[in-house]
Amino acid sequence: MTARVGVVLFPGTNCEHDVIAAVEALGGSASLVWHGETSLGDVDAVILPGGFAHGDYLRPGAIARFSPVMAAVSQLASAGAPVVGICNGFQVLTEAQLLPGALQKNAGLSFLCDTVAIEVASSASVLTAGLPVGTTLRVPINHFEGNYTCDAATLEELRAGGRIILRYADNPNGSVYDIAGIANAAGNVVGLMPHPERACDPLLGSDDGRLLLGALLASAGARVGS
Amino acid sequence: MTDSSPASPGADVSLHRALGLTDDEAAAITSLLGREPNHLELAMYAVMWSEHCSYKSSRVHLGRLPSEGDRVLVGPGENAGVVDAGGGLAVALRIESHNHPSAIEPYQGAATGVGGILRDIFTMGARPIAIMDPLRFGPLDDARSRWIASGVVAGISGYGNSVGVPTVGGELVFDTCYAGNPLVNVLCCGVLPADRLVLGAATGIGNLAVLLGSSTGRDGIGGVSVLASAGFTDDAAAEEAKRPNVQVGDPFEEKRLIEACLELLDAKLVVGIQDLGGAGLTCATSETASRGGVGMDVSVAAVPQREAGMEAWEVLTSESQERMLAIVTPAALDAVLSVCERWEVQAAVVGKVTGSGRLRILTSFAPGAEVLADVPAATLHEDAPKYHRPMARPAWLDDLASADPARLPAPDDCGSDLLSLLVDPAWVYRQYDHQLFLNTVVAPGGDAALLRLAAPGVRPPPPAAGAAAAIALSTDGNARWCALDPRAGTIAVVAESALNVACVGARPVALVNCLNFGNPEHPEVMWQLSEAIDGMAEACTALGIPVVGGNVSLYNESRGRDIDPTPVVGTLGLVDRLERRPPPPALIPGTRIALIGPPAPGGLDGSLAGSLWADKVRGHRGGVLPPVDLQLHARLLGLVASIASPAGEDPTSGPATGEPAAGSSVVGIHDVSEGGIGLALAEMAIAGRTGCRVSGPLTHVALFGEGPSRVLVCLPPPAAAGGEDPYAALADRVAAAGLAVVDLGTAGGDRIVVEGLVDIGVDQAVEAAHAVLGDALGLGGGAA
Amino acid sequence: MASYDVMVEVALRPGIADPQGATIERALPALGFTGISGVRSGKAFRFSVEAASQAGAREAAEDLCRRFLTNPVIESSVVTVAPGAAAGSGAAAGSGAAAGSGAAAGGR
Amino acid sequence: MASYDVMVEVALRPGIADPQGATIERALPALGFTGISGVRSGKAFRFSVEAASQAGAREAAEDLCRRFLTNPVIESSVVTVAPGAAAGSGAAAGSGAAAGSGAAAGGR
Ligand SMILES: Nc1ncnc2c1ncn2[C@@H]1O[C@H](COP(=O)(O)OP(=O)(O)O)[C@@H](O)[C@H]1O
Ligand SMILES: [Mg+2]
């Protein structure tokens, strides 16, 4: 059955159309959910796309996490459905404490737009399920605040729990332990800085992102089927 | 008029001068009004008749640019040019300068430049899909220039990324003539369904003018602030007015404004819309009224104000950012307000369309409100003076022409000279989101950006005949050439820009220009401007590229010295079919490197006149530019576009066979421009991380010489192309086009070898190119 | 109800890397500055609070810090409160370093 | 030579638009905060200066503000100097609101 993905739109979000296009190209169905809604509607998974929710003023995600829709996102997450934050979405999920840690300014103190190599470090998440550990993917990054930070205990917990799902081959932003993406303990809530939706067409340079979004749709579809 | 007539001015004859109006201009205003203007009216004329808003020095020349063409839907004069892309889609294009604000506050100057150009595009009903940023700064060894450069790049990055429009290309030039006066030009391109095109006209008596976006503060009141020192306000306000008029950009506000305005336009809720730029509300209200042939009543009290105690003239001339003026019918007002509310965009009815033809500024809409100003709307917009300023060919040009750089001493080591010319602009464009919207097929780093023609909310064109699949964009300028000969230099700039677009497989269809010149009161500068316009007209006519818009930036001078003439062009190309990526500007191992160019003797060599090498290595700027044969160049453009075409298979060659289209065996391509063949080869080597061994060019003049109409290509060996010799096939096509081709050598290995001249490592070149900007600008450029 | 001027300084917690501070520090010698060390970068906010008392204003400001102005994972804050001069302005001029010892809000 | 702790608050000059401050202020009601107005956002820097006297430390800090930490065209700064407790740390904790009245550096 076709997985239905809700794509949350905060004022200032800008990757929502790109995410929808990528999900639909992979056979999923996608719909926008306005941040002021209190319900996500009938969806099997939700993606918080990239951009600059509320201008990233104060801190990325700091204002967005108070949006009415976030209660529904949190409920969906507790229900075990896939919740994926891409870039700004990852920042929102950490601010909302659905994922641990924080994203600071890049160590190089400048915005970075590039295509980088990342490695699958754990298959225990809705985004990496079925992808062998060590698989290298070429996926664009596009952020100023992508430098993942957490305290030593949290890092140990993440490592021990197989919750570090993606790591940079060549750390571009200073993230601790080369972290590009993490998951919650159940593996259904995922945040990552790279943009898989930008790597879904060879014409644009890479289609490795299809593996990640494909895994997400499979996870969402499996829930529908079960 | 009796009681409600505007307050009469004091006997203050110096006021108009303090506002930047000449005595003749003040007299013209009096005769247009049939009476003396009051202070507010004078302030409104002063901003509208300023050089920036009225083009009073350049207008008499701009008319010589060719602006018509089959595809031109909207030419110069509107907020942006619009070109028909077929299939029901159109492309809006516009370029602007933000030179002076960027010199004072680089980050905000550049940021607000991006904001302004975006509004010019979405005001036409187009979704902005690409920004380009041609940038020129003083030399990197100057601390202030470094501070400006890093601030400007950060500002473009900060605003462009956040507002959610990709920056897909630009230019980066460091030159002593820009120390103290950087050039920050910004181009924006948008896509719209051709039937959504809206113009900035107010129509329909009784319709409402709704101000959307930010509150109005005392931003950018600029020259008008001298009003205060002329005793127009009290002392405290005079003190306050001395605050530098720096505007701060708010990309988040702009993002919401874009979404709200496009939603309003999609729902056909507005009859006209206009951005607020220079001259703020005065400009937006008078231009919309003038274009619609109507009048407008404007209430000062209705304008949401950010600061307490603002005077009417401040409200009317403020350049607060992120504002738009929409003309809506009373019936649509509620729907308009509810769209705005959802996007958290402030909206206030500030004006009413009247049949009087007059722009009246009222204290409020309440009965008995005072009329603060009352002028014929069209006179602000259309009756600005046009000057035929004196022109004189600079006396120094003869000396420059006779300073022949061919007589300069030859390099001791061409290889180290070559390394010193390399600059990788990646340090800049890595700070720009250049991928958003999933359109960017060729990102910055190529000869031109290549984008799918699509945008959120704008349906992609059906694969109908005549519908373009992709657009190409390139911005180009070259002050070294234009300083020697503004006419020939501008021709060469247009030629190069068109060739850049061809290198990604597109045919150039339209061009916008930003004319950055010095002080127009210097006859030499006016001559340079006039010559550049003639050169642009000649090149655009010959190449069939209409000029659909432009911007003139004058008074670019510092410490009494005018900048070198710097016309910058932005060229739009169209591509019919997009099935693969065009060949990269890179050397591909195992391929043969060929040079295509003019067949005339020496045509493949170029000249050191106005060249990068002569300037950067020998500190010499002189000589006579090699001429551009525009007929030959037009044939080259056609040939290059077809061999670089991103269409997978040639649709004219019958059923699909899976074979590459004729001529499409080219696997790498790059035009030869600044730095000559030497630099072009090195750039291709860096891009492909692959060396080469070439014999010829034979001298440093041929290695670093610059000349038009030349392209380097990489061709696979016969074996890889199924036995047919790609070089022979190419040579046939080149000959048929009346051009020449020579076999330079082969690509491969890890050294860049030009026999007898250069032998450097590819790694060395990569490192040299890469280090320049990071080293100079990495720490924020240092102190001002 | 009275108006109080509040200044909030948000700093990175000790131990959290501060690339901006480090970059500034690295740039200083080239600018001719010596003897400057330990540069840490942070944020400052000023605003007015309507409250019944200065203690009430502080409480409101500290609550705001905890819940919104800081990310407790990486940041801490210091709140300074003073009786408002002119309500609503809140600009930095002159009013720096007001009374009251800083108390760290936004606890761990 | 002694070590002094310096705090620099950088604020936008009055009248200069502050989109960040305005956005934060607009968000407050939805978070349940009322009675807060005039939010202005700025930057804060802390560092240690080695100097012969407190006045010397202030002078160095103000010079740094003017030349590097601010663009006087849009920003003003307030410098606060205190004798250094432990040199080199400079984190915000506890040491807020030191003695000395703020003096605007980077003047007009
Ligand atoms: N300021 C800039 N912003 C974005 N891209 C830039 C900038 N400067 C240069 N580039 C990109 O780097 C590449 C090389 O630029 P340039 O040498 O000017 O090209 P060309 O000589 O072909 O006109 C181009 O793709 C250009 O768009
Ligand atoms: Mg080129």
PDB file of C-alpha atoms in Angstrom, chain A residues 9-19 21-22 34-35 37 51-57 108 110-115 140-142 144 197-199 201-205, chain B residues 127 157-158 161-165 249-253 255-256 259 342-344 427 429-442 452 456-457 578-581 778:
ATOM      1  CA  LEU A   9       5.445  23.439   6.594  1.00  0.00           C
ATOM      2  CA  PHE A  10       6.577  26.118   9.025  1.00  0.00           C
ATOM      3  CA  PRO A  11       6.803  29.710   7.854  1.00  0.00           C
ATOM      4  CA  GLY A  12      10.341  29.872   6.494  1.00  0.00           C
ATOM      5  CA  THR A  13      10.582  26.213   5.538  1.00  0.00           C
ATOM      6  CA  ASN A  14      11.807  25.897   1.958  1.00  0.00           C
ATOM      7  CA  CYS A  15      12.489  22.265   1.110  1.00  0.00           C
ATOM      8  CA  GLU A  16       8.893  21.075   1.382  1.00  0.00           C
ATOM      9  CA  HIS A  17       8.254  20.918  -2.366  1.00  0.00           C
ATOM     10  CA  ASP A  18      11.522  19.117  -2.991  1.00  0.00           C
ATOM     11  CA  VAL A  19      10.692  16.505  -0.359  1.00  0.00           C
ATOM     12  CA  ALA A  21       8.653  15.598  -5.304  1.00  0.00           C
ATOM     13  CA  ALA A  22      11.159  13.015  -4.093  1.00  0.00           C
ATOM     14  CA  TRP A  34       0.631  23.611   7.971  1.00  0.00           C
ATOM     15  CA  HIS A  35       2.460  24.208  11.248  1.00  0.00           C
ATOM     16  CA  GLU A  37      -2.615  22.463  12.474  1.00  0.00           C
ATOM     17  CA  GLY A  51      14.759  25.459   5.406  1.00  0.00           C
ATOM     18  CA  PHE A  52      14.704  28.285   7.894  1.00  0.00           C
ATOM     19  CA  ALA A  53      11.612  27.899  10.043  1.00  0.00           C
ATOM     20  CA  HIS A  54      10.875  31.315  11.545  1.00  0.00           C
ATOM     21  CA  GLY A  55      14.021  32.595   9.902  1.00  0.00           C
ATOM     22  CA  ASP A  56      16.152  30.478  12.257  1.00  0.00           C
ATOM     23  CA  TYR A  57      15.884  33.496  14.537  1.00  0.00           C
ATOM     24  CA  GLY A 108      34.375  26.636   9.849  1.00  0.00           C
ATOM     25  CA  SER A 110      30.356  29.485   7.300  1.00  0.00           C
ATOM     26  CA  PHE A 111      27.377  28.056   5.518  1.00  0.00           C
ATOM     27  CA  LEU A 112      28.224  24.906   3.571  1.00  0.00           C
ATOM     28  CA  CYS A 113      26.541  23.702   0.416  1.00  0.00           C
ATOM     29  CA  ASP A 114      28.263  20.699  -1.073  1.00  0.00           C
ATOM     30  CA  THR A 115      27.829  17.080  -1.933  1.00  0.00           C
ATOM     31  CA  PRO A 140      24.223  17.043  -0.515  1.00  0.00           C
ATOM     32  CA  ILE A 141      24.580  19.011   2.696  1.00  0.00           C
ATOM     33  CA  ASN A 142      23.320  22.564   3.025  1.00  0.00           C
ATOM     34  CA  PHE A 144      25.204  26.685   8.735  1.00  0.00           C
ATOM     35  CA  GLU A 197      15.716  14.528  -1.420  1.00  0.00           C
ATOM     36  CA  ARG A 198      18.440  16.402  -3.279  1.00  0.00           C
ATOM     37  CA  ALA A 199      20.023  13.136  -4.331  1.00  0.00           C
ATOM     38  CA  ASP A 201      18.022  12.092  -9.771  1.00  0.00           C
ATOM     39  CA  PRO A 202      21.236  11.331 -11.644  1.00  0.00           C
ATOM     40  CA  LEU A 203      20.681  14.497 -13.656  1.00  0.00           C
ATOM     41  CA  LEU A 204      21.393  16.441 -10.466  1.00  0.00           C
ATOM     42  CA  GLY A 205      24.526  14.467  -9.693  1.00  0.00           C
TER      43      GLY A 205
ATOM     44  CA  ARG B 127       8.537  32.477  -8.495  1.00  0.00           C
ATOM     45  CA  SER B 157      24.651  33.681   1.805  1.00  0.00           C
ATOM     46  CA  GLY B 158      22.701  34.755   4.876  1.00  0.00           C
ATOM     47  CA  ASN B 161      19.833  30.824   1.688  1.00  0.00           C
ATOM     48  CA  SER B 162      17.331  31.834   4.292  1.00  0.00           C
ATOM     49  CA  VAL B 163      14.829  33.311   1.874  1.00  0.00           C
ATOM     50  CA  GLY B 164      14.988  30.037   0.017  1.00  0.00           C
ATOM     51  CA  VAL B 165      16.217  30.924  -3.451  1.00  0.00           C
ATOM     52  CA  GLY B 249      17.415  42.795   5.661  1.00  0.00           C
ATOM     53  CA  ASP B 250      14.867  40.342   7.015  1.00  0.00           C
ATOM     54  CA  PRO B 251      14.879  37.261   4.805  1.00  0.00           C
ATOM     55  CA  PHE B 252      12.181  35.618   6.901  1.00  0.00           C
ATOM     56  CA  GLU B 253       9.818  38.506   6.253  1.00  0.00           C
ATOM     57  CA  LYS B 255      10.084  34.594   2.416  1.00  0.00           C
ATOM     58  CA  ARG B 256       6.586  35.048   3.851  1.00  0.00           C
ATOM     59  CA  GLU B 259       4.617  33.042  -0.474  1.00  0.00           C
ATOM     60  CA  ARG B 342      -2.031  33.081   7.402  1.00  0.00           C
ATOM     61  CA  TRP B 343       1.481  33.981   6.263  1.00  0.00           C
ATOM     62  CA  GLU B 344       1.838  36.434   9.156  1.00  0.00           C
ATOM     63  CA  TRP B 427      35.124  29.217  -1.264  1.00  0.00           C
ATOM     64  CA  TYR B 429      29.744  29.512  -3.744  1.00  0.00           C
ATOM     65  CA  ARG B 430      30.006  26.738  -1.192  1.00  0.00           C
ATOM     66  CA  GLN B 431      28.404  29.260   1.142  1.00  0.00           C
ATOM     67  CA  TYR B 432      25.381  29.523  -1.122  1.00  0.00           C
ATOM     68  CA  ASP B 433      22.541  27.065  -1.333  1.00  0.00           C
ATOM     69  CA  HIS B 434      22.738  26.362  -5.052  1.00  0.00           C
ATOM     70  CA  GLN B 435      20.591  23.237  -5.145  1.00  0.00           C
ATOM     71  CA  LEU B 436      17.197  24.160  -3.744  1.00  0.00           C
ATOM     72  CA  PHE B 437      14.155  23.296  -5.900  1.00  0.00           C
ATOM     73  CA  LEU B 438      15.996  20.362  -7.474  1.00  0.00           C
ATOM     74  CA  ASN B 439      16.619  22.286 -10.668  1.00  0.00           C
ATOM     75  CA  THR B 440      20.382  22.764 -10.655  1.00  0.00           C
ATOM     76  CA  VAL B 441      21.916  20.531 -13.294  1.00  0.00           C
ATOM     77  CA  VAL B 442      25.100  22.572 -13.650  1.00  0.00           C
ATOM     78  CA  ARG B 452      15.573  22.736 -15.153  1.00  0.00           C
ATOM     79  CA  PRO B 456       7.190  24.954  -6.944  1.00  0.00           C
ATOM     80  CA  GLY B 457       3.662  25.917  -7.824  1.00  0.00           C
ATOM     81  CA  LEU B 578      17.375  17.934 -21.119  1.00  0.00           C
ATOM     82  CA  GLU B 579      18.229  14.298 -20.876  1.00  0.00           C
ATOM     83  CA  ARG B 580      21.753  14.251 -19.565  1.00  0.00           C
ATOM     84  CA  ARG B 581      24.274  16.565 -18.030  1.00  0.00           C
ATOM     85  CA  GLY B 778      38.825  32.779   6.097  1.00  0.00           C
TER      86      GLY B 778
END
